[in-house]
mmCIF file of C-alpha atoms in Angstrom:
data_model
loop_
_atom_site.group_PDB
_atom_site.id
_atom_site.type_symbol
_atom_site.label_atom_id
_atom_site.label_comp_id
_atom_site.label_asym_id
_atom_site.label_seq_id
_atom_site.Cartn_x
_atom_site.Cartn_y
_atom_site.Cartn_z
ATOM 1 C CA UNK A 1 0.000 0.000 0.000
ATOM 2 C CA UNK A 2 1.432 3.361 -1.029
ATOM 3 C CA UNK A 3 1.689 6.063 1.607
ATOM 4 C CA UNK A 4 0.958 9.669 0.794
ATOM 5 C CA UNK A 5 3.684 12.221 1.236
ATOM 6 C CA UNK A 6 3.016 14.968 3.759
ATOM 7 C CA UNK A 7 2.374 17.429 0.936
ATOM 8 C CA UNK A 8 -0.090 15.079 -0.783
ATOM 9 C CA UNK A 9 -1.853 14.383 2.513
ATOM 10 C CA UNK A 10 -2.107 18.106 3.238
ATOM 11 C CA UNK A 11 -3.584 18.683 -0.217
ATOM 12 C CA UNK A 12 -6.216 15.986 0.408
ATOM 13 C CA UNK A 13 -7.143 17.518 3.778
ATOM 14 C CA UNK A 14 -7.441 21.010 2.268
ATOM 15 C CA UNK A 15 -9.522 19.679 -0.646
ATOM 16 C CA UNK A 16 -11.847 17.812 1.722
ATOM 17 C CA UNK A 17 -12.253 20.836 3.974
ATOM 18 C CA UNK A 18 -13.164 23.074 1.058
ATOM 19 C CA UNK A 19 -15.951 20.659 0.094
ATOM 20 C CA UNK A 20 -17.803 21.395 3.323
ATOM 21 C CA UNK A 21 -20.567 23.988 3.152
ATOM 22 C CA UNK A 22 -19.459 27.389 4.393
ATOM 23 C CA UNK A 23 -22.170 27.270 7.057
ATOM 24 C CA UNK A 24 -20.524 24.220 8.637
ATOM 25 C CA UNK A 25 -19.109 25.804 11.758
ATOM 26 C CA UNK A 26 -18.592 23.382 14.613
ATOM 27 C CA UNK A 27 -21.015 23.793 17.464
ATOM 28 C CA UNK A 28 -19.403 24.588 20.781
ATOM 29 C CA UNK A 29 -20.704 24.509 24.324
ATOM 30 C CA UNK A 30 -22.737 27.651 24.893
ATOM 31 C CA UNK A 31 -24.080 27.831 21.318
ATOM 32 C CA UNK A 32 -27.839 27.612 20.766
ATOM 33 C CA UNK A 33 -28.891 24.193 19.441
ATOM 34 C CA UNK A 34 -30.339 24.558 15.937
ATOM 35 C CA UNK A 35 -33.527 22.768 14.918
ATOM 36 C CA UNK A 36 -32.802 19.832 12.612
ATOM 37 C CA UNK A 37 -34.940 19.012 9.559
ATOM 38 C CA UNK A 38 -34.924 15.226 9.300
ATOM 39 C CA UNK A 39 -36.860 12.271 8.007
ATOM 40 C CA UNK A 40 -38.552 9.929 10.484
ATOM 41 C CA UNK A 41 -37.602 6.275 10.179
ATOM 42 C CA UNK A 42 -40.886 5.679 8.339
ATOM 43 C CA UNK A 43 -40.048 8.431 5.836
ATOM 44 C CA UNK A 44 -42.174 11.350 7.032
ATOM 45 C CA UNK A 45 -40.725 14.836 7.415
ATOM 46 C CA UNK A 46 -39.671 15.510 11.004
ATOM 47 C CA UNK A 47 -38.074 18.323 12.942
ATOM 48 C CA UNK A 48 -36.022 17.763 16.051
ATOM 49 C CA UNK A 49 -35.537 20.838 18.200
ATOM 50 C CA UNK A 50 -34.049 21.236 21.644
ATOM 51 C CA UNK A 51 -36.716 22.071 24.182
ATOM 52 C CA UNK A 52 -36.531 25.345 26.087
ATOM 53 C CA UNK A 53 -36.237 23.203 29.213
ATOM 54 C CA UNK A 54 -34.991 19.637 29.056
ATOM 55 C CA UNK A 55 -32.158 17.612 27.538
ATOM 56 C CA UNK A 56 -31.684 16.657 23.893
ATOM 57 C CA UNK A 57 -29.027 14.171 22.748
ATOM 58 C CA UNK A 58 -28.388 13.985 18.996
ATOM 59 C CA UNK A 59 -26.241 11.094 17.781
ATOM 60 C CA UNK A 60 -25.067 11.149 14.158
ATOM 61 C CA UNK A 61 -24.264 7.665 12.853
ATOM 62 C CA UNK A 62 -23.809 5.611 9.698
ATOM 63 C CA UNK A 63 -23.696 1.916 8.838
ATOM 64 C CA UNK A 64 -20.059 2.186 7.735
ATOM 65 C CA UNK A 65 -18.964 3.748 11.036
ATOM 66 C CA UNK A 66 -17.199 1.178 13.230
ATOM 67 C CA UNK A 67 -17.454 3.129 16.517
ATOM 68 C CA UNK A 68 -21.205 3.561 15.849
ATOM 69 C CA UNK A 69 -21.588 -0.193 16.495
ATOM 70 C CA UNK A 70 -20.930 0.536 20.176
ATOM 71 C CA UNK A 71 -22.270 4.093 20.381
ATOM 72 C CA UNK A 72 -25.874 3.307 19.406
ATOM 73 C CA UNK A 73 -26.400 0.473 21.923
ATOM 74 C CA UNK A 74 -24.764 2.589 24.656
ATOM 75 C CA UNK A 75 -27.116 5.466 23.866
ATOM 76 C CA UNK A 76 -30.150 3.147 23.872
ATOM 77 C CA UNK A 77 -29.044 1.724 27.218
ATOM 78 C CA UNK A 78 -28.648 5.240 28.646
ATOM 79 C CA UNK A 79 -32.128 6.180 27.458
ATOM 80 C CA UNK A 80 -33.617 3.036 29.016
ATOM 81 C CA UNK A 81 -31.733 3.457 32.294
ATOM 82 C CA UNK A 82 -32.629 7.138 32.643
ATOM 83 C CA UNK A 83 -36.369 6.698 32.233
ATOM 84 C CA UNK A 84 -36.848 10.471 32.383
ATOM 85 C CA UNK A 85 -39.284 12.086 29.935
ATOM 86 C CA UNK A 86 -37.164 15.241 29.975
ATOM 87 C CA UNK A 87 -34.466 13.325 28.065
ATOM 88 C CA UNK A 88 -35.018 13.398 24.315
ATOM 89 C CA UNK A 89 -32.834 11.409 21.923
ATOM 90 C CA UNK A 90 -32.495 11.547 18.157
ATOM 91 C CA UNK A 91 -30.193 8.967 16.546
ATOM 92 C CA UNK A 92 -29.658 10.276 13.014
ATOM 93 C CA UNK A 93 -28.423 8.004 10.210
ATOM 94 C CA UNK A 94 -26.657 9.737 7.340
ATOM 95 C CA UNK A 95 -26.709 6.605 5.193
ATOM 96 C CA UNK A 96 -27.831 7.203 1.626
ATOM 97 C CA UNK A 97 -28.571 3.488 1.354
ATOM 98 C CA UNK A 98 -31.753 2.863 3.365
ATOM 99 C CA UNK A 99 -31.315 -0.930 3.307
ATOM 100 C CA UNK A 100 -27.809 -0.653 4.776
ATOM 101 C CA UNK A 101 -29.094 1.614 7.569
ATOM 102 C CA UNK A 102 -31.961 -0.801 8.311
ATOM 103 C CA UNK A 103 -29.638 -3.817 8.482
ATOM 104 C CA UNK A 104 -27.172 -1.974 10.688
ATOM 105 C CA UNK A 105 -29.847 -0.715 13.096
ATOM 106 C CA UNK A 106 -31.368 -4.179 13.475
ATOM 107 C CA UNK A 107 -27.950 -5.760 13.953
ATOM 108 C CA UNK A 108 -26.538 -3.354 16.538
ATOM 109 C CA UNK A 109 -29.708 -2.437 18.436
ATOM 110 C CA UNK A 110 -31.499 -5.761 18.512
ATOM 111 C CA UNK A 111 -34.513 -5.191 20.760
ATOM 112 C CA UNK A 112 -33.154 -1.964 22.282
ATOM 113 C CA UNK A 113 -35.368 1.056 21.736
ATOM 114 C CA UNK A 114 -34.002 4.270 20.290
ATOM 115 C CA UNK A 115 -35.702 7.072 18.323
ATOM 116 C CA UNK A 116 -34.233 6.748 14.832
ATOM 117 C CA UNK A 117 -34.195 9.383 12.112
ATOM 118 C CA UNK A 118 -32.699 9.629 8.649
ATOM 119 C CA UNK A 119 -30.679 12.319 6.942
ATOM 120 C CA UNK A 120 -29.710 10.669 3.628
ATOM 121 C CA UNK A 121 -28.391 13.963 2.213
ATOM 122 C CA UNK A 122 -26.106 14.301 5.283
ATOM 123 C CA UNK A 123 -27.154 17.881 5.974
ATOM 124 C CA UNK A 124 -27.053 17.494 9.760
ATOM 125 C CA UNK A 125 -23.272 16.944 9.977
ATOM 126 C CA UNK A 126 -22.793 20.170 8.015
ATOM 127 C CA UNK A 127 -25.326 22.015 10.183
ATOM 128 C CA UNK A 128 -23.526 20.877 13.323
ATOM 129 C CA UNK A 129 -20.042 21.195 11.843
ATOM 130 C CA UNK A 130 -19.413 17.538 12.687
ATOM 131 C CA UNK A 131 -15.745 16.676 12.137
ATOM 132 C CA UNK A 132 -16.044 12.883 12.385
ATOM 133 C CA UNK A 133 -18.248 9.914 13.241
ATOM 134 C CA UNK A 134 -20.095 9.293 15.433
ATOM 135 C CA UNK A 135 -20.901 12.720 16.817
ATOM 136 C CA UNK A 136 -22.866 13.163 20.022
ATOM 137 C CA UNK A 137 -24.330 16.581 20.826
ATOM 138 C CA UNK A 138 -26.002 17.272 24.165
ATOM 139 C CA UNK A 139 -28.178 20.374 24.502
ATOM 140 C CA UNK A 140 -29.656 21.459 27.821
ATOM 141 C CA UNK A 141 -32.468 23.987 27.894
ATOM 142 C CA UNK A 142 -31.811 24.745 24.207
ATOM 143 C CA UNK A 143 -28.076 25.385 24.648
ATOM 144 C CA UNK A 144 -25.262 23.055 23.547
ATOM 145 C CA UNK A 145 -23.436 21.680 26.583
ATOM 146 C CA UNK A 146 -21.297 18.947 25.047
ATOM 147 C CA UNK A 147 -20.036 17.889 21.610
ATOM 148 C CA UNK A 148 -18.117 14.618 21.397
ATOM 149 C CA UNK A 149 -16.623 12.863 18.372
ATOM 150 C CA UNK A 150 -15.955 9.138 18.351
ATOM 151 C CA UNK A 151 -16.830 6.518 20.921
ATOM 152 C CA UNK A 152 -15.104 4.741 23.786
ATOM 153 C CA UNK A 153 -16.238 3.334 27.122
ATOM 154 C CA UNK A 154 -15.004 6.587 28.677
ATOM 155 C CA UNK A 155 -17.104 8.587 26.185
ATOM 156 C CA UNK A 156 -20.174 6.580 27.263
ATOM 157 C CA UNK A 157 -19.418 7.306 30.928
ATOM 158 C CA UNK A 158 -18.886 11.001 30.142
ATOM 159 C CA UNK A 159 -22.207 11.149 28.260
ATOM 160 C CA UNK A 160 -24.001 9.501 31.183
ATOM 161 C CA UNK A 161 -22.450 12.041 33.588
ATOM 162 C CA UNK A 162 -23.395 15.034 31.388
ATOM 163 C CA UNK A 163 -26.974 13.796 30.948
ATOM 164 C CA UNK A 164 -27.404 12.939 34.645
ATOM 165 C CA UNK A 165 -26.091 16.334 35.724
ATOM 166 C CA UNK A 166 -28.212 18.116 33.111
ATOM 167 C CA UNK A 167 -31.391 16.328 34.168
ATOM 168 C CA UNK A 168 -30.686 17.493 37.688
ATOM 169 C CA UNK A 169 -30.827 21.092 36.418
ATOM 170 C CA UNK A 170 -33.413 20.871 33.614
ATOM 171 C CA UNK A 171 -37.011 21.832 34.256
ATOM 172 C CA UNK A 172 -39.818 19.393 33.497
ATOM 173 C CA UNK A 173 -40.838 19.257 29.834
ATOM 174 C CA UNK A 174 -42.628 16.702 27.671
ATOM 175 C CA UNK A 175 -40.455 14.506 25.459
ATOM 176 C CA UNK A 176 -40.382 14.493 21.673
ATOM 177 C CA UNK A 177 -42.348 11.840 19.901
ATOM 178 C CA UNK A 178 -40.856 9.498 17.334
ATOM 179 C CA UNK A 179 -42.811 7.229 15.031
ATOM 180 C CA UNK A 180 -40.370 4.415 15.752
ATOM 181 C CA UNK A 181 -38.560 3.716 18.979
ATOM 182 C CA UNK A 182 -36.745 0.669 17.722
ATOM 183 C CA UNK A 183 -34.955 -0.580 14.680
ATOM 184 C CA UNK A 184 -37.236 -1.969 11.964
ATOM 185 C CA UNK A 185 -37.720 -5.742 11.967
#
């Protein structure tokens, strides 16, 4: 396998960066959480917006993302363990291939329940300025509190700590509804 020279690698990085939309500025803690125009798992138009009071976790994933194999089940387990209606979750697939996303969701989630959405045009990563996969964004009371890229057991523990602390501060609010809380079977 041929290795790229530093100059060639730098050229690839610059070329890739210039392909991102100009609006793709990475969200940072303290930024307002934008509303996301998505597709529900059944195909209907959906909007996910952070509540004025409550916690929203947005997970961007894809079937080709190796760390997503662990991130999605960990997020579903967190949602189940929390049992708090103030916690809203949106797991957003950017797969263009619906069948691949379906297979992946069934395989990695099994019977776990998780609100699934689709973004086949991959607009959400640009909106959030996502630099990698998976990306986990936590918004509390409409404001971004945490943005994490990748997955590890420590990342899962950190997410649990952020969500637990945020729920301790968030006011009561009804949860979002999703047409599907589990992977299609």
